[in-house]
Coordinates of C-alpha atoms in Angstrom, one line a residue:
X162 CA -16.4 -128.3 45.6
X163 CA -17.6 -131.9 46.1
X164 CA -20.3 -132.7 48.4
X165 CA -20.7 -136.5 49.1
X166 CA -21.4 -136.9 52.9
X167 CA -22.2 -140.4 54.4
X168 CA -24.4 -141.1 57.3
X169 CA -23.7 -143.5 60.1
X170 CA -24.9 -144.8 63.4
X171 CA -23.1 -145.4 66.6
X172 CA -24.1 -148.5 68.6
X173 CA -26.2 -146.3 70.9
X174 CA -28.0 -144.5 68.1
X175 CA -26.0 -141.2 67.7
X176 CA -26.4 -140.1 64.1
X177 CA -22.9 -139.2 62.6
X178 CA -22.3 -137.5 59.3
X179 CA -18.8 -137.7 57.6
X180 CA -18.2 -134.9 55.1
X181 CA -14.8 -135.1 53.4
X182 CA -13.4 -131.9 51.9
X183 CA -10.1 -130.9 50.3
X184 CA -8.9 -128.9 53.2
X185 CA -6.0 -129.2 55.8
X186 CA -8.5 -128.8 58.8
X187 CA -11.3 -130.7 60.1
X188 CA -14.6 -129.1 61.8
X189 CA -16.5 -131.3 64.4
X190 CA -19.9 -130.3 65.7
X191 CA -21.8 -132.0 68.4
X192 CA -25.5 -131.2 68.2
X193 CA -28.2 -131.9 70.7
X194 CA -31.9 -131.4 69.7
X195 CA -32.8 -129.4 72.8
X196 CA -32.9 -125.8 73.6
X197 CA -35.0 -123.0 75.1
X198 CA -38.3 -124.0 73.6
X199 CA -38.0 -127.3 75.7
X200 CA -37.8 -125.5 79.1
X201 CA -40.6 -125.0 81.6
X202 CA -41.1 -121.3 82.7
X203 CA -38.8 -121.8 85.8
X204 CA -36.1 -123.4 83.7
X205 CA -35.9 -120.6 81.1
X206 CA -32.2 -120.0 80.5
X207 CA -31.1 -123.3 82.0
X208 CA -29.9 -124.9 78.7
X209 CA -27.9 -121.8 78.0
X210 CA -26.4 -121.7 81.7
X211 CA -25.5 -125.4 81.4
X212 CA -23.7 -124.5 78.1
X213 CA -21.6 -122.0 79.9
X214 CA -20.8 -124.5 82.6
X215 CA -20.0 -127.3 80.1
X216 CA -17.1 -125.2 78.9
X217 CA -15.7 -124.4 82.3
X218 CA -13.4 -127.4 83.0
X219 CA -13.2 -131.1 83.6
X220 CA -10.8 -133.2 85.8
X221 CA -8.6 -133.4 82.9
X222 CA -8.8 -129.9 81.8
X223 CA -9.7 -128.0 85.0
X224 CA -9.2 -124.2 83.8
X225 CA -9.9 -122.1 80.8
X226 CA -6.1 -121.6 80.4
X227 CA -5.3 -125.3 80.5
X228 CA -8.0 -125.7 77.8
X229 CA -6.8 -122.9 75.6
X230 CA -3.2 -124.0 75.9
X231 CA -4.2 -127.5 74.9
X232 CA -6.1 -126.3 71.9
X233 CA -3.1 -124.0 70.9
X234 CA -0.7 -126.9 71.1
X235 CA -2.9 -129.2 68.8
X236 CA -3.8 -126.2 66.5
X237 CA -7.4 -126.3 67.4
X238 CA -10.4 -124.1 68.4
X239 CA -13.4 -125.0 70.5
X240 CA -16.8 -123.2 71.2
X241 CA -20.4 -123.9 72.1
X242 CA -23.9 -122.2 71.5
X243 CA -27.4 -122.5 72.5
X244 CA -30.6 -121.6 70.6
X245 CA -34.4 -122.1 70.6
X246 CA -34.0 -125.7 69.7
X247 CA -30.1 -126.5 69.8
X248 CA -27.4 -127.0 72.2
X249 CA -24.0 -127.3 70.2
X250 CA -20.4 -127.9 70.9
X251 CA -17.9 -127.6 68.1
X252 CA -14.3 -126.9 67.0
X253 CA -11.9 -126.9 64.2
X254 CA -8.4 -128.5 64.2
X255 CA -5.6 -129.7 61.9
X256 CA -6.9 -132.9 60.4
X257 CA -4.1 -135.0 61.8
X258 CA -5.4 -134.0 65.3
X259 CA -9.2 -134.7 64.7
X260 CA -9.3 -137.4 67.3
X261 CA -7.9 -134.9 69.9
X262 CA -10.8 -132.6 69.3
X263 CA -13.4 -135.2 69.4
X264 CA -12.0 -136.5 72.6
X265 CA -12.0 -133.1 74.1
X266 CA -15.7 -132.4 73.2
X267 CA -16.8 -135.6 74.6
X268 CA -14.8 -135.0 77.7
X269 CA -16.5 -131.7 78.5
X270 CA -20.0 -132.9 77.6
X271 CA -19.5 -136.0 79.8
X272 CA -17.2 -134.8 82.7
X273 CA -17.5 -131.0 83.2
X274 CA -17.1 -130.2 87.1
X275 CA -19.9 -127.6 87.5
X276 CA -17.6 -126.0 90.1
X277 CA -19.8 -124.1 92.5
X278 CA -17.2 -121.1 92.5
X279 CA -17.4 -120.9 88.7
X280 CA -21.1 -121.2 88.7
X281 CA -21.2 -117.9 90.8
X282 CA -19.0 -116.4 88.2
X283 CA -21.0 -117.3 85.4
X284 CA -24.2 -115.9 87.0
X285 CA -22.6 -112.4 86.6
X286 CA -21.5 -113.2 83.0
X287 CA -24.9 -114.5 81.9
X288 CA -26.6 -111.6 83.6
X289 CA -24.4 -109.3 81.7
X290 CA -25.3 -111.2 78.4
X291 CA -29.0 -110.8 79.2
X292 CA -28.5 -107.0 79.7
X293 CA -26.8 -106.7 76.3
X294 CA -29.7 -108.7 74.6
X295 CA -32.4 -106.5 76.2
X296 CA -30.5 -103.4 75.0
X297 CA -30.2 -104.7 71.4
X298 CA -32.9 -103.2 69.0
X299 CA -32.7 -106.2 66.8
X300 CA -33.4 -108.7 69.8
X301 CA -36.0 -106.2 71.0
X302 CA -37.9 -106.4 67.8
X303 CA -37.6 -110.2 67.5
X304 CA -38.8 -110.5 71.2
X305 CA -41.8 -108.2 70.5
X306 CA -42.6 -109.9 67.2
X307 CA -42.6 -113.4 68.9
X308 CA -44.7 -112.4 71.8
X309 CA -47.3 -110.8 69.7
X310 CA -47.5 -113.4 67.0
X311 CA -46.6 -116.8 68.5
X312 CA -46.2 -116.1 72.3
X313 CA -42.6 -116.9 73.0
X314 CA -42.4 -120.0 71.1
X315 CA -39.7 -118.7 68.6
X316 CA -37.8 -116.1 70.3
X317 CA -34.3 -117.1 70.9
X318 CA -32.6 -114.2 72.7
X319 CA -34.3 -113.5 76.1
X320 CA -36.0 -116.8 76.0
X321 CA -32.7 -118.6 75.6
X322 CA -30.8 -116.6 78.4
X323 CA -33.7 -116.5 80.7
X324 CA -34.7 -114.1 83.3
X325 CA -32.6 -112.4 86.1
X326 CA -34.6 -114.4 88.8
X327 CA -34.0 -117.7 87.1
X328 CA -30.3 -116.9 86.4
X329 CA -29.8 -116.0 90.2
X330 CA -31.6 -119.2 91.3
X331 CA -30.3 -122.0 89.3
X332 CA -28.4 -124.6 91.4
X333 CA -25.8 -127.1 90.5
X334 CA -28.1 -130.0 91.3
X335 CA -30.7 -128.5 89.0
X336 CA -28.3 -128.2 86.1
X337 CA -27.1 -131.8 86.5
X338 CA -30.6 -133.2 86.7
X339 CA -31.6 -131.1 83.8
X340 CA -28.9 -132.4 81.5
X341 CA -29.5 -136.0 82.6
X342 CA -33.0 -135.6 81.1
X343 CA -32.0 -133.5 77.9
X344 CA -29.0 -135.2 76.5
X345 CA -29.4 -138.5 74.8
X346 CA -28.0 -140.5 71.8
X347 CA -31.4 -140.3 70.2
X348 CA -31.3 -136.4 70.1
X349 CA -27.5 -136.2 69.3
X350 CA -26.2 -135.6 65.8
X351 CA -22.5 -135.2 65.1
X352 CA -21.1 -133.8 61.8
X353 CA -17.5 -134.0 60.9
X354 CA -16.7 -131.9 57.9
X355 CA -13.2 -131.2 56.3
X356 CA -10.1 -133.4 55.7
X357 CA -10.8 -136.9 56.9
X358 CA -7.6 -139.1 56.6
X359 CA -9.2 -142.2 57.9
X360 CA -12.9 -142.5 58.3
X361 CA -13.0 -145.7 60.0
X362 CA -10.6 -144.4 62.6
X363 CA -12.9 -141.3 63.2
X364 CA -15.9 -143.6 63.6
X365 CA -14.1 -145.6 66.1
X366 CA -12.9 -142.6 68.0
X367 CA -16.5 -141.3 68.1
X368 CA -17.9 -144.8 69.2
X369 CA -15.5 -144.8 72.1
X370 CA -15.9 -141.1 73.0
X371 CA -19.9 -141.0 73.0
X372 CA -20.7 -144.6 74.1
X373 CA -21.8 -143.2 77.5
X374 CA -24.7 -141.3 76.1
X375 CA -27.9 -143.2 77.1
X376 CA -30.6 -144.1 74.4
X377 CA -33.7 -142.5 75.6
X378 CA -36.4 -140.6 74.1
X379 CA -36.3 -136.7 74.7
X380 CA -39.5 -134.6 74.1
X381 CA -39.4 -131.6 71.9
X382 CA -41.8 -128.6 72.1
X383 CA -42.3 -127.7 68.5
X384 CA -45.9 -126.5 68.7
X385 CA -46.8 -123.0 67.7
X386 CA -50.2 -121.0 67.9
X387 CA -50.3 -118.0 65.6
X388 CA -52.2 -115.0 66.7
X389 CA -52.5 -112.5 63.7
X390 CA -51.7 -109.0 65.3
X391 CA -51.1 -105.4 64.2
X392 CA -48.9 -104.0 66.9
X393 CA -46.3 -101.3 67.6
X394 CA -43.2 -101.5 70.0
X395 CA -43.0 -97.8 71.1
X396 CA -39.6 -96.3 71.3
X397 CA -40.1 -92.6 71.2
X398 CA -36.3 -91.8 71.2
X399 CA -35.9 -93.5 67.7
X400 CA -36.1 -91.6 64.4
X401 CA -37.2 -94.4 62.2
X402 CA -40.0 -97.0 62.2
X403 CA -39.0 -100.7 61.7
X404 CA -41.6 -102.4 59.5
X405 CA -42.4 -106.1 59.2
X406 CA -45.5 -107.5 57.2
X407 CA -46.2 -111.2 57.6
X408 CA -48.4 -113.8 56.1
X409 CA -48.5 -117.4 57.1
X410 CA -46.5 -119.6 54.6
X411 CA -48.5 -121.1 51.7
X412 CA -46.9 -124.6 52.2
X413 CA -45.8 -126.6 55.2
X414 CA -42.0 -126.9 55.5
X415 CA -42.0 -130.7 54.8
X416 CA -39.7 -132.8 52.7
X417 CA -42.5 -133.5 50.3
X418 CA -43.2 -129.7 49.9
X419 CA -39.6 -128.8 48.9
X420 CA -40.4 -128.2 45.2
X421 CA -43.4 -126.0 46.3
X422 CA -41.3 -124.0 48.7
X423 CA -38.5 -123.5 46.3
X424 CA -41.1 -122.1 43.9
X425 CA -42.4 -119.7 46.7
X426 CA -38.8 -118.6 47.5
X427 CA -38.4 -117.6 43.9
X428 CA -41.6 -115.5 43.8
X429 CA -40.4 -113.8 47.1
X430 CA -37.0 -112.9 45.5
X431 CA -39.0 -111.4 42.5
X432 CA -41.3 -109.7 44.9
X433 CA -38.6 -108.1 46.9
X434 CA -36.4 -107.0 44.0
X435 CA -39.3 -105.3 42.4
X436 CA -40.6 -103.6 45.6
X437 CA -37.0 -102.3 46.3
X438 CA -37.0 -100.8 42.8
X439 CA -40.2 -99.0 43.6
X440 CA -39.7 -98.0 47.2
X441 CA -36.2 -97.2 47.2
X442 CA -34.9 -96.5 43.7
X443 CA -38.0 -94.6 42.5
X444 CA -39.2 -93.1 45.8
X445 CA -36.2 -92.9 48.0
X446 CA -38.3 -93.8 51.2
X447 CA -36.0 -96.7 52.5
X448 CA -32.5 -97.7 52.7
X449 CA -33.2 -101.3 52.1
X450 CA -35.8 -103.9 51.7
X451 CA -35.7 -107.6 52.6
X452 CA -37.7 -110.7 52.7
X453 CA -38.3 -111.8 56.3
X454 CA -39.6 -114.8 58.1
X455 CA -40.1 -116.6 61.4
X456 CA -41.0 -120.2 62.2
X457 CA -39.8 -123.7 62.9
X458 CA -39.9 -127.1 61.3
X459 CA -43.8 -127.1 61.5
X460 CA -45.0 -123.7 60.8
X461 CA -43.7 -120.5 59.3
X462 CA -44.5 -116.8 58.5
X463 CA -43.0 -114.9 55.6
X464 CA -43.2 -111.4 54.4
X465 CA -41.5 -108.1 53.9
X466 CA -39.1 -106.1 56.1
X467 CA -37.9 -102.5 55.9
X468 CA -37.7 -99.3 57.9
X469 CA -38.5 -95.7 57.1
X470 CA -39.4 -92.4 58.9
X471 CA -42.4 -91.5 60.7
X472 CA -43.4 -89.0 57.9
X473 CA -43.0 -91.8 55.2
X474 CA -44.4 -94.9 57.0
X475 CA -47.9 -94.5 55.5
X476 CA -46.7 -93.8 52.1
X477 CA -44.2 -96.7 52.2
X478 CA -46.9 -99.1 53.3
X479 CA -49.4 -97.9 50.6
X480 CA -46.7 -98.3 47.9
X481 CA -45.7 -101.9 49.1
X482 CA -49.3 -102.9 49.0
X483 CA -50.1 -101.5 45.7
X484 CA -47.1 -102.9 44.0
X485 CA -47.1 -106.1 45.8
X486 CA -50.7 -106.5 44.4
X487 CA -49.5 -105.7 40.8
X488 CA -46.6 -108.0 41.1
X489 CA -48.6 -110.9 42.4
X490 CA -51.5 -110.6 39.8
X491 CA -49.6 -109.6 36.6
X492 CA -47.2 -112.4 36.7
X493 CA -44.4 -110.5 35.1
X494 CA -41.7 -112.9 36.2
X495 CA -39.8 -114.1 33.2
X496 CA -37.8 -117.0 31.8
X497 CA -34.7 -114.7 32.0
X498 CA -35.5 -114.0 35.7
X499 CA -35.6 -117.7 36.4
X500 CA -32.3 -118.1 34.8
X501 CA -30.8 -115.2 36.8
X502 CA -32.1 -116.7 39.9
X503 CA -30.6 -120.1 39.2
X504 CA -27.2 -118.6 38.4
X505 CA -27.3 -116.5 41.6
X506 CA -28.2 -119.5 43.6
X507 CA -24.8 -121.0 42.6
X508 CA -23.1 -118.2 44.6
X509 CA -25.2 -118.8 47.6
X510 CA -24.5 -122.5 47.5
X511 CA -20.9 -121.7 47.3
X512 CA -21.1 -119.7 50.6
X513 CA -21.8 -123.0 52.5
X514 CA -20.1 -125.5 50.1
X515 CA -16.8 -123.9 50.8
X516 CA -17.2 -123.7 54.5
X517 CA -16.8 -126.9 56.6
X518 CA -18.6 -125.4 59.6
X519 CA -21.7 -124.4 57.4
X520 CA -21.6 -127.8 55.7
X521 CA -22.0 -129.4 59.1
X522 CA -24.9 -127.0 60.0
X523 CA -26.6 -128.0 56.7
X524 CA -26.2 -131.6 57.5
X525 CA -27.6 -131.5 60.8
X526 CA -30.5 -129.0 60.2
X527 CA -31.8 -131.2 57.2
X528 CA -31.5 -134.3 59.2
X529 CA -33.2 -132.8 62.1
X530 CA -36.1 -131.3 60.0
X531 CA -36.5 -134.3 57.5
X532 CA -34.8 -137.3 59.0
X533 CA -32.5 -138.1 56.1
X534 CA -29.2 -137.1 54.6
X535 CA -29.0 -133.9 52.6
X536 CA -28.9 -134.5 48.8
X537 CA -27.3 -131.3 47.4
X538 CA -27.3 -132.5 43.7
X539 CA -31.0 -133.5 43.8
X540 CA -31.9 -130.2 45.5
X541 CA -30.2 -128.3 42.7
X542 CA -31.8 -130.5 40.2
X543 CA -35.2 -129.8 41.7
X544 CA -34.7 -126.2 41.8
X545 CA -33.4 -125.8 38.5
X546 CA -36.4 -127.5 37.1
X547 CA -38.8 -124.9 38.1
X548 CA -40.4 -122.8 35.4
X549 CA -42.0 -119.5 35.8
X550 CA -45.3 -121.1 35.3
X551 CA -44.6 -123.4 38.5
X552 CA -43.5 -120.2 40.5
X553 CA -46.9 -118.5 39.5
X554 CA -49.0 -121.7 40.5
X555 CA -47.3 -122.5 43.7
X556 CA -47.3 -119.0 45.0
X557 CA -50.9 -118.6 44.6
X558 CA -52.3 -117.8 48.2
X559 CA -49.2 -116.0 49.4
X560 CA -51.1 -112.9 50.6
X561 CA -54.3 -114.8 51.5
X562 CA -53.6 -115.8 55.0
X563 CA -54.2 -113.7 58.2
X564 CA -51.9 -110.8 57.9
X565 CA -49.8 -109.3 60.7
X566 CA -48.0 -105.9 60.8
X567 CA -45.3 -105.4 63.4
X568 CA -43.6 -102.1 63.7
X569 CA -40.9 -100.9 66.2
X570 CA -39.3 -97.4 66.8
X571 CA -40.8 -93.8 66.6
X572 CA -44.6 -93.5 67.2
X573 CA -46.9 -92.7 64.4
X574 CA -50.8 -92.3 64.0
X575 CA -51.6 -94.2 60.7
X576 CA -53.7 -97.2 60.7
X577 CA -51.4 -99.4 58.6
X578 CA -53.7 -102.2 58.3
X579 CA -56.4 -99.9 56.8
X580 CA -53.6 -98.5 54.4
X581 CA -52.6 -101.9 53.3
X582 CA -56.3 -103.0 52.8
X583 CA -57.0 -99.7 50.7
X584 CA -54.1 -100.1 48.5
X585 CA -53.7 -104.0 47.9
X586 CA -56.2 -103.9 45.1

C-alpha cells in the first residue's frame, strides 16, 4: 500500500493533509487540538457537551433524520469524538461526493443551532454516558491511575464527560463563548485519506468551507506532574486483582528521540514476551500480560500490566520482578529476535496503512506532536536499522526511575513494593 501524503496550508493557516489511496471512498477528519485537559474545573465536560450539540442540526440540516437521510443519499457517514486533547469531526463517503462531506462537516462546525430544547435532551444523554463510564472497570482503573500518578491530567473518561453538576449547569451562551475561544485555524488539522480524484478541487473546497475559522493562538495545557505511588483501588466484590507496574520513560517523546524510543519499544516487546512465558505458560498465574503506558507529547510512563487472583498476587509480582531483572541484565535478546520483530512490525504497519481513517489519525497525531509530515518509509528505515546492541544500550535505565504500582479489585495484604524490591535483584 502506497503512502505518499502531502501537506498544505489554507490561507488562514489550517493544516491539510492529502493522502491518496487506491479505494472507492474518501475519509475526511477535521481535528482541533483542544480537549478536556484545556478546560477549567467549572468547564470539565464542556468540550464533550459542545461536541454533542455540534452534531444536532444547522439551519440547512435542522434534524438528525434530515442529516442521516442526506448522508444516506450521498453514500456517506459522519461522526464526532472528544478526548483529553482533541475534538474531532469526521466521516467517510464515496469519492465522487467528497466535497459534499467537506461542506457538511464545515457547516455543522460553523452553523450548529444549539437549540435550547435539544440541549436539555442532551443533558440526559450525556449524564447517562457519564454513568456508563463510572460503571466501567477499565475506566475506573484509568481514572484511579491518573488521579494517583498525575492528578487528572491524563484521564479521558470522567474528565472528558465532566461532572453531573457541570453537565446540569452548562448554558447555551457558555458553550458558544467556549467554542469561540477554543476553535481556531491555528489548532485545526484536516486529513483527507482515500480516493482523491482532483486534489486541487478538494483544496479549493476546503478553502471555501473553512475560511471562516479565525487565526488566533489557542493555549494547550500539556503539563504533567508525576507523583510516584503505590495504591490500591478496593473493589471487594471482585475476584481478581488488576496490576499495573510503571516506570518513567527513559527518553522524552521528541522527534529527535525516535530512534531511542524505537529501541526501548523493542526491549519492551522482548520483556513482555519473556515474562508471559514464565508467568503464564510455566506457572499459570495469569491469562494475559501486556505492555502498558500513559502519557502525552511531553511525558510518559511505561511498564507491565496483568491481573491475577488474591492468592497469586504476591507470587506473580515476585516472579515478574525476578525475571524482569534477569531479562534486563542478561541481555539475551538475539539477532533472530530483532529480525522477528521487524517482520511482525510489517503486519502492525498494515493495520493502519490499509485503513483510510487510521492513516488520517497517524498524520494528525504526528504533526501535532512533531510539527511535520509523517515519513513512513524513513521511519521503517530507522526501525530496521536498530541492532540488538542498540536495544541494550538505549534501554539502560528502564527500571531506574521512581516506580509506581497501581492495583484494582479484590483486597489483599501483601506489600507489593517490598515484594518487588526483594526480588528485583
